[in-house]
Tab-separated table of C-alpha atoms and ligand atoms in Angstrom:
chain	number	residue	atom	x	y	z
B	1	MET	CA	-87.925	26.661	-20.378
B	2	ASP	CA	-84.909	24.829	-19.036
B	3	LYS	CA	-81.656	26.710	-18.804
B	4	VAL	CA	-78.102	25.492	-18.447
B	5	ALA	CA	-76.295	26.597	-15.293
B	6	ILE	CA	-72.687	27.549	-15.982
B	7	ILE	CA	-70.316	27.608	-13.031
B	8	PHE	CA	-67.467	30.031	-13.511
B	9	ASP	CA	-65.162	32.294	-11.540
B	10	GLU	CA	-62.350	34.663	-12.597
B	11	ILE	CA	-59.912	32.573	-10.540
B	12	PHE	CA	-60.083	29.912	-13.278
B	13	ILE	CA	-58.515	32.404	-15.695
B	14	LYS	CA	-55.652	33.237	-13.333
B	15	HIS	CA	-54.088	29.774	-13.237
B	16	LYS	CA	-51.235	29.529	-15.753
B	17	ALA	CA	-48.885	26.631	-16.348
B	18	GLY	CA	-46.282	28.629	-18.272
B	19	GLU	CA	-46.223	31.089	-21.146
B	20	TRP	CA	-46.616	28.636	-24.057
B	21	HIS	CA	-48.635	25.935	-22.334
B	22	PRO	CA	-51.594	24.667	-24.429
B	23	GLU	CA	-53.797	24.503	-21.299
B	24	SER	CA	-54.019	28.292	-21.136
B	25	PRO	CA	-56.497	30.916	-19.892
B	26	LEU	CA	-57.307	31.619	-23.557
B	27	ARG	CA	-59.361	28.426	-23.506
B	28	LEU	CA	-61.938	29.767	-21.055
B	29	GLU	CA	-61.908	33.188	-22.683
B	30	ALA	CA	-62.784	31.609	-26.047
B	31	ILE	CA	-65.662	29.668	-24.467
B	32	LEU	CA	-67.043	32.714	-22.626
B	33	ARG	CA	-66.989	34.791	-25.826
B	34	ARG	CA	-68.972	32.083	-27.637
B	35	LEU	CA	-71.503	31.785	-24.793
B	36	ALA	CA	-72.150	35.542	-25.005
B	37	ASP	CA	-73.383	35.208	-28.608
B	38	GLU	CA	-77.028	35.910	-29.432
B	39	ASP	CA	-78.040	32.258	-29.886
B	40	LEU	CA	-76.825	31.179	-26.432
B	41	ARG	CA	-76.759	34.033	-23.966
B	42	ASN	CA	-80.411	33.797	-22.946
B	43	LEU	CA	-80.146	30.056	-22.395
B	44	ILE	CA	-77.587	30.316	-19.606
B	45	ASP	CA	-77.533	31.251	-15.910
B	46	TYR	CA	-74.107	31.955	-14.398
B	47	HIS	CA	-73.229	30.798	-10.891
B	48	ARG	CA	-70.093	31.176	-8.804
B	49	PRO	CA	-68.406	28.106	-7.313
B	50	GLU	CA	-67.828	27.405	-3.641
B	51	ARG	CA	-64.312	26.653	-2.444
B	52	ALA	CA	-63.600	23.039	-1.539
B	53	SER	CA	-62.276	22.296	1.943
B	54	LYS	CA	-59.049	20.435	2.632
B	55	GLU	CA	-61.085	17.643	4.186
B	56	GLU	CA	-63.004	17.219	0.918
B	57	ILE	CA	-59.809	17.127	-1.170
B	58	LEU	CA	-58.559	14.343	1.108
B	59	TRP	CA	-61.561	12.174	0.149
B	60	ASN	CA	-59.646	11.535	-3.084
B	61	HIS	CA	-56.057	12.675	-2.517
B	62	THR	CA	-53.209	12.110	-0.113
B	63	GLU	CA	-52.298	14.808	2.350
B	64	GLU	CA	-48.822	14.870	0.764
B	65	LEU	CA	-50.279	15.893	-2.605
B	66	TYR	CA	-52.563	18.464	-0.976
B	67	ASP	CA	-49.632	19.973	0.940
B	68	LEU	CA	-47.433	20.013	-2.162
B	69	VAL	CA	-50.040	21.847	-4.260
B	70	ALA	CA	-50.826	24.194	-1.347
B	71	SER	CA	-47.109	25.000	-1.052
B	72	THR	CA	-47.145	26.496	-4.564
B	73	GLN	CA	-49.341	29.411	-3.380
B	74	GLY	CA	-47.755	32.766	-4.090
B	75	LYS	CA	-44.953	31.249	-6.194
B	76	PRO	CA	-44.858	32.525	-9.782
B	77	TYR	CA	-43.767	29.151	-11.125
B	78	PHE	CA	-43.484	25.623	-9.761
B	79	SER	CA	-43.097	22.454	-11.823
B	80	LEU	CA	-44.971	19.392	-10.536
B	81	ASP	CA	-44.330	17.104	-13.506
B	82	PRO	CA	-42.801	17.577	-17.000
B	83	ASP	CA	-46.083	18.989	-18.339
B	84	THR	CA	-47.812	20.184	-15.172
B	85	ALA	CA	-46.900	23.480	-13.545
B	86	THR	CA	-48.443	26.165	-11.352
B	87	ASN	CA	-48.359	29.899	-10.717
B	88	GLU	CA	-49.359	31.908	-7.636
B	89	TYR	CA	-53.080	31.345	-8.283
B	90	SER	CA	-53.124	27.668	-9.247
B	91	PHE	CA	-53.831	26.236	-5.797
B	92	GLU	CA	-56.822	28.539	-5.287
B	93	SER	CA	-58.022	27.819	-8.798
B	94	ALA	CA	-57.822	24.082	-8.127
B	95	MET	CA	-59.693	24.451	-4.811
B	96	TYR	CA	-62.522	26.296	-6.583
B	97	ALA	CA	-62.514	23.851	-9.504
B	98	VAL	CA	-63.251	21.084	-7.001
B	99	GLY	CA	-65.705	23.266	-5.053
B	100	ALA	CA	-67.534	23.908	-8.336
B	101	GLN	CA	-68.491	20.229	-8.270
B	102	LYS	CA	-70.188	20.690	-4.908
B	103	THR	CA	-72.007	23.792	-6.191
B	104	ALA	CA	-73.026	21.885	-9.319
B	105	LEU	CA	-74.593	19.037	-7.360
B	106	LYS	CA	-76.451	21.537	-5.200
B	107	LEU	CA	-77.854	23.251	-8.317
B	108	LEU	CA	-78.893	19.886	-9.753
B	109	LEU	CA	-80.252	18.191	-6.651
B	110	GLU	CA	-81.571	21.068	-4.545
B	111	GLU	CA	-82.233	23.958	-6.882
B	112	GLY	CA	-84.061	22.406	-9.796
B	113	TYR	CA	-81.519	22.596	-12.613
B	114	ASN	CA	-81.184	19.588	-14.896
B	115	PHE	CA	-78.037	20.684	-16.710
B	116	VAL	CA	-74.882	22.136	-15.212
B	117	PHE	CA	-71.590	22.838	-16.974
B	118	ALA	CA	-68.606	23.552	-14.714
B	119	LEU	CA	-66.234	25.749	-16.743
B	120	VAL	CA	-63.165	25.142	-14.641
B	121	ARG	CA	-59.395	25.122	-14.874
B	122	PRO	CA	-57.141	23.337	-14.101
B	123	PRO	CA	-58.645	20.152	-15.549
B	124	GLY	CA	-58.739	17.046	-13.369
B	125	HIS	CA	-59.057	13.602	-14.901
B	126	HIS	CA	-55.332	12.712	-14.967
B	127	ALA	CA	-54.764	13.631	-11.316
B	128	GLU	CA	-54.020	10.509	-9.283
B	129	ARG	CA	-54.621	10.163	-5.551
B	130	ASP	CA	-50.999	10.961	-4.813
B	131	ARG	CA	-49.810	12.763	-7.928
B	132	ALA	CA	-50.549	15.805	-10.092
B	133	MET	CA	-49.982	15.059	-13.774
B	134	GLY	CA	-51.170	15.814	-17.313
B	135	PHE	CA	-52.073	19.481	-16.592
B	136	CYS	CA	-54.249	18.291	-13.644
B	137	LEU	CA	-53.769	19.131	-9.935
B	138	PHE	CA	-56.813	17.672	-8.144
B	139	ASN	CA	-59.320	15.342	-9.788
B	140	ASN	CA	-62.466	17.448	-10.161
B	141	VAL	CA	-64.779	14.776	-11.532
B	142	ALA	CA	-63.613	12.121	-9.054
B	143	LEU	CA	-64.388	14.555	-6.268
B	144	ALA	CA	-67.817	15.165	-7.826
B	145	GLY	CA	-68.268	11.418	-7.350
B	146	TYR	CA	-67.256	11.751	-3.695
B	147	TYR	CA	-69.633	14.684	-3.162
B	148	ALA	CA	-72.429	12.532	-4.625
B	149	LYS	CA	-71.469	9.651	-2.311
B	150	ASN	CA	-70.741	11.581	0.869
B	151	LEU	CA	-73.237	14.446	0.723
B	152	TYR	CA	-76.110	12.786	-1.166
B	153	ARG	CA	-75.587	9.109	-0.225
B	154	MET	CA	-75.643	7.991	-3.844
B	155	LYS	CA	-74.754	4.370	-4.606
B	156	ARG	CA	-74.806	4.378	-8.406
B	157	ILE	CA	-72.810	7.137	-10.048
B	158	LEU	CA	-71.960	7.107	-13.746
B	159	ILE	CA	-68.853	8.946	-14.931
B	160	VAL	CA	-68.425	9.217	-18.707
B	161	ASP	CA	-65.129	10.595	-20.028
B	162	PHE	CA	-65.078	11.563	-23.720
B	163	ASP	CA	-61.788	13.496	-23.540
B	164	LEU	CA	-59.246	12.321	-26.127
B	165	HIS	CA	-56.991	11.115	-23.299
B	166	HIS	CA	-57.723	8.281	-20.903
B	167	GLY	CA	-58.955	9.450	-17.485
B	168	ASN	CA	-56.406	7.412	-15.561
B	169	GLY	CA	-56.854	9.307	-12.304
B	170	THR	CA	-60.615	8.888	-12.276
B	171	GLN	CA	-60.324	5.217	-13.176
B	172	ASN	CA	-57.910	4.568	-10.326
B	173	SER	CA	-60.038	6.481	-7.809
B	174	PHE	CA	-62.896	4.030	-8.298
B	175	TYR	CA	-61.171	0.919	-9.665
B	176	GLU	CA	-62.442	-1.273	-6.805
B	177	ASP	CA	-65.713	0.606	-6.256
B	178	PRO	CA	-69.021	-0.638	-7.724
B	179	GLU	CA	-70.738	2.576	-6.612
B	180	VAL	CA	-69.073	4.369	-9.522
B	181	LEU	CA	-69.286	3.088	-13.095
B	182	PHE	CA	-66.494	4.672	-15.145
B	183	PHE	CA	-66.738	4.667	-18.947
B	184	SER	CA	-63.966	6.243	-21.011
B	185	SER	CA	-63.411	6.543	-24.766
B	186	HIS	CA	-59.973	7.765	-25.775
B	187	GLN	CA	-57.229	7.615	-28.388
B	188	TYR	CA	-55.065	4.565	-27.705
B	189	PRO	CA	-52.214	3.847	-27.444
B	190	TYR	CA	-51.479	7.397	-26.359
B	191	TYR	CA	-50.865	9.553	-23.291
B	192	PRO	CA	-51.107	8.560	-20.421
B	193	GLY	CA	-50.686	4.942	-21.603
B	194	THR	CA	-53.542	3.375	-19.642
B	195	GLY	CA	-57.077	2.558	-20.772
B	196	ASN	CA	-56.861	-0.743	-22.611
B	197	TYR	CA	-60.133	-2.663	-22.889
B	198	THR	CA	-58.796	-5.320	-20.525
B	199	GLU	CA	-58.881	-2.806	-17.642
B	200	ILE	CA	-62.355	-3.510	-16.203
B	201	GLY	CA	-61.937	-2.897	-12.462
B	202	ARG	CA	-60.771	-5.022	-9.556
B	203	GLY	CA	-62.364	-6.800	-6.585
B	204	LEU	CA	-65.901	-5.559	-5.998
B	205	GLY	CA	-65.279	-3.005	-8.739
B	206	ARG	CA	-64.764	-5.620	-11.470
B	207	GLY	CA	-67.051	-4.840	-14.393
B	208	PHE	CA	-67.526	-1.216	-13.268
B	209	THR	CA	-64.711	0.222	-15.385
B	210	ILE	CA	-65.223	0.163	-19.133
B	211	ASN	CA	-62.562	1.360	-21.532
B	212	VAL	CA	-62.946	2.007	-25.243
B	213	PRO	CA	-59.423	2.429	-26.628
B	214	LEU	CA	-60.099	4.045	-30.001
B	215	ARG	CA	-57.572	3.886	-32.813
B	216	SER	CA	-56.176	7.204	-34.146
B	217	TYR	CA	-58.436	8.779	-36.778
B	218	SER	CA	-61.594	7.155	-35.385
B	219	ARG	CA	-64.653	8.993	-36.738
B	220	ASP	CA	-68.218	9.802	-35.679
B	221	GLU	CA	-69.425	6.324	-36.667
B	222	ASP	CA	-66.978	4.727	-34.241
B	223	PHE	CA	-67.969	6.994	-31.372
B	224	ILE	CA	-71.702	6.578	-32.032
B	225	PHE	CA	-71.278	2.814	-32.235
B	226	PHE	CA	-69.719	2.551	-28.767
B	227	TYR	CA	-71.947	5.135	-27.111
B	228	SER	CA	-75.204	3.719	-28.503
B	229	LYS	CA	-74.417	-0.026	-28.495
B	230	LEU	CA	-72.162	-0.321	-25.437
B	231	LEU	CA	-72.566	2.589	-23.019
B	232	LYS	CA	-76.310	3.071	-23.397
B	233	PRO	CA	-77.434	-0.525	-22.727
B	234	ILE	CA	-75.023	-0.859	-19.808
B	235	ALA	CA	-76.111	2.471	-18.318
B	236	PHE	CA	-79.774	1.449	-18.667
B	237	GLN	CA	-78.956	-1.680	-16.633
B	238	TYR	CA	-76.890	0.228	-14.050
B	239	LYS	CA	-79.491	2.998	-13.618
B	240	PRO	CA	-77.211	5.749	-12.322
B	241	GLU	CA	-78.595	8.275	-9.855
B	242	ILE	CA	-76.461	10.983	-11.446
B	243	VAL	CA	-74.508	11.316	-14.708
B	244	LEU	CA	-71.115	13.054	-14.434
B	245	VAL	CA	-69.197	13.842	-17.605
B	246	SER	CA	-65.503	14.572	-18.076
B	247	ALA	CA	-65.999	16.805	-21.091
B	248	GLY	CA	-62.794	17.054	-23.104
B	249	PHE	CA	-63.047	18.640	-26.517
B	250	ASP	CA	-59.672	17.409	-27.761
B	251	SER	CA	-61.587	14.469	-29.303
B	252	LEU	CA	-62.866	16.876	-31.965
B	253	LYS	CA	-61.187	16.775	-35.373
B	254	GLY	CA	-58.311	19.231	-35.628
B	255	ASP	CA	-57.034	19.235	-32.061
B	256	PRO	CA	-53.283	19.954	-31.907
B	257	LEU	CA	-52.735	17.273	-29.238
B	258	GLY	CA	-54.570	14.345	-30.832
B	259	SER	CA	-55.941	12.729	-33.932
B	260	LEU	CA	-59.486	11.586	-33.232
B	261	GLN	CA	-61.934	12.880	-35.836
B	262	LEU	CA	-65.149	13.584	-33.934
B	263	SER	CA	-67.339	16.255	-35.604
B	264	PHE	CA	-69.746	18.638	-33.890
B	265	GLU	CA	-72.624	16.507	-35.244
B	266	GLY	CA	-71.032	13.401	-33.722
B	267	LEU	CA	-70.503	15.201	-30.418
B	268	ALA	CA	-74.180	16.214	-30.418
B	269	VAL	CA	-75.170	12.547	-30.814
B	270	ILE	CA	-72.979	11.555	-27.857
B	271	VAL	CA	-74.518	14.308	-25.727
B	272	LYS	CA	-78.012	13.254	-26.736
B	273	ILE	CA	-77.248	9.661	-25.692
B	274	LEU	CA	-75.921	10.918	-22.336
B	275	LYS	CA	-79.103	12.940	-21.914
B	276	GLU	CA	-81.219	9.860	-22.677
B	277	ILE	CA	-79.377	7.977	-19.947
B	278	ALA	CA	-79.977	10.820	-17.485
B	279	ASP	CA	-83.655	11.038	-18.503
B	280	TYR	CA	-84.034	7.290	-18.013
B	281	SER	CA	-82.596	6.978	-14.523
B	282	SER	CA	-81.395	10.226	-12.930
B	283	GLN	CA	-84.401	12.532	-13.438
B	284	GLY	CA	-82.478	14.139	-16.278
B	285	LYS	CA	-79.702	15.375	-13.958
B	286	ILE	CA	-76.358	15.683	-15.717
B	287	LEU	CA	-73.139	17.522	-14.900
B	288	PHE	CA	-70.461	18.356	-17.481
B	289	THR	CA	-67.026	19.360	-16.217
B	290	LEU	CA	-64.431	20.814	-18.563
B	291	GLU	CA	-61.310	18.733	-19.150
B	292	GLY	CA	-59.139	19.198	-22.285
B	293	GLY	CA	-59.533	20.721	-25.744
B	294	TYR	CA	-56.737	22.800	-27.245
B	295	ASN	CA	-58.119	24.032	-30.571
B	296	LEU	CA	-59.840	27.180	-29.318
B	297	LYS	CA	-62.498	27.293	-32.043
B	298	ASN	CA	-63.405	23.641	-31.486
B	299	LEU	CA	-63.443	24.124	-27.749
B	300	ALA	CA	-65.844	27.073	-27.850
B	301	GLU	CA	-68.133	25.477	-30.426
B	302	GLY	CA	-67.939	22.143	-28.600
B	303	VAL	CA	-69.276	23.679	-25.384
B	304	ALA	CA	-71.961	25.467	-27.439
B	305	THR	CA	-72.897	22.119	-29.012
B	306	VAL	CA	-73.309	20.517	-25.585
B	307	ILE	CA	-75.573	23.333	-24.396
B	308	LYS	CA	-77.720	23.363	-27.531
B	309	THR	CA	-78.102	19.579	-27.507
B	310	LEU	CA	-79.168	19.529	-23.863
B	311	LEU	CA	-81.802	22.218	-24.458
B	312	PHE	CA	-82.966	21.183	-27.941
B	313	PRO	CA	-82.406	17.411	-28.156
B	314	ASP	CA	-85.096	17.009	-30.817
B	315	GLN	CA	-82.838	18.814	-33.256
B	316	VAL	CA	-80.308	15.968	-33.021
B	317	LYS	CA	-81.036	12.625	-34.686
B	318	ILE	CA	-79.304	9.476	-33.475
B	319	PRO	CA	-78.511	7.566	-36.679
B	320	GLU	CA	-79.746	3.976	-36.936
B	321	ASP	CA	-77.402	3.017	-39.732
B	322	PHE	CA	-73.712	3.668	-39.435
B	323	THR	CA	-70.560	1.849	-40.407
B	324	PRO	CA	-67.868	1.704	-37.739
B	325	SER	CA	-64.375	0.657	-38.780
B	326	GLU	CA	-63.430	-3.028	-38.759
B	327	TYR	CA	-61.109	-2.237	-35.886
B	328	SER	CA	-63.991	-0.799	-33.850
B	329	VAL	CA	-66.245	-3.783	-34.595
B	330	SER	CA	-63.555	-6.190	-33.476
B	331	LEU	CA	-62.835	-4.071	-30.378
B	332	PHE	CA	-66.543	-4.045	-29.541
B	333	HIS	CA	-66.604	-7.851	-29.587
B	334	LYS	CA	-63.557	-8.057	-27.360
B	335	ILE	CA	-65.131	-5.662	-24.827
B	336	ALA	CA	-68.493	-7.420	-25.022
B	337	ASP	CA	-66.787	-10.802	-24.526
B	338	ILE	CA	-64.808	-9.720	-21.497
B	339	LEU	CA	-67.888	-8.111	-19.908
B	340	ASN	CA	-70.374	-10.858	-20.809
B	341	PHE	CA	-67.981	-13.621	-19.957
B	342	LYS	CA	-67.763	-12.299	-16.431
B	343	ASN	CA	-71.551	-11.901	-16.351
B	344	TYR	CA	-71.465	-8.194	-15.627
B	345	TRP	CA	-73.614	-6.643	-18.338
B	346	GLU	CA	-75.690	-7.752	-21.315
B	347	VAL	CA	-74.382	-6.058	-24.403
P	1	ZN	ZN1	-57.304	15.469	-23.085
């Protein structure tokens, strides 16, 4: 039977951004407790991450940002941005969070795993080339894209970001790059302010960024609509060689930082669609990397839902009939128009 490889190291628990910060070590502790439960513990293999090298970080970040984050080593507190701070362990934690992406690709592409979940902190998708922001120091998933490009010579990499917030850093890393197709669904307008549907890439990368700016209180039907009618057909045309997922569980109903209303059932449908894409074009290879999620119960059960859906997809039905909101239907047409009009994808 397939198992899910979890990549984890104690260093990810040591990073703290301040006493009352929502992105706290309690998040990983809640997930690990859930994964130790009877129904999951025999379905998982644990692996330790490698440490990224400076050279690898510089594939996606400026040396100035690297040096700044490295300079926080050993300091109990350093503020990088109004909501992004470090302690003495944060730099090491960030280096291993990136290195976990390298380990993950090795497990997927050389060691026979189909499913890897990198349980890392700090998260990554807001980190820009030259700037740490939004609780993120280095951009883990963007660097997973660079590992796929530079170590495995991949030319078609799909990154799907279902975190409640727009993955601005990831988008900007590949905005002019057709070798990475970036698809993000997120609450909009909201932090960090980017991610309107009109942002579709630039130059050779035009048509390879797809944004789904969901209205507050969007429900399962809205998510399923965009994942099954927009992402899936485009991904089947793109035929990615690997599927990378920025897995943020703040999209689930009841998150203290947002107001999307995704349920665990809806999340399972999204994961099943992602698995279908991977089965279709990337030999089933799919990597989930932890981003946000600040309701601890949701976070732990969200990760459990991902694992169960990957291993038992037949238990999840993708509904044929669903009623997205009028807003979502109109948004879909706007996205379809802008993509079809430019002759990028048939949707
Ligand atoms: Zn988030």
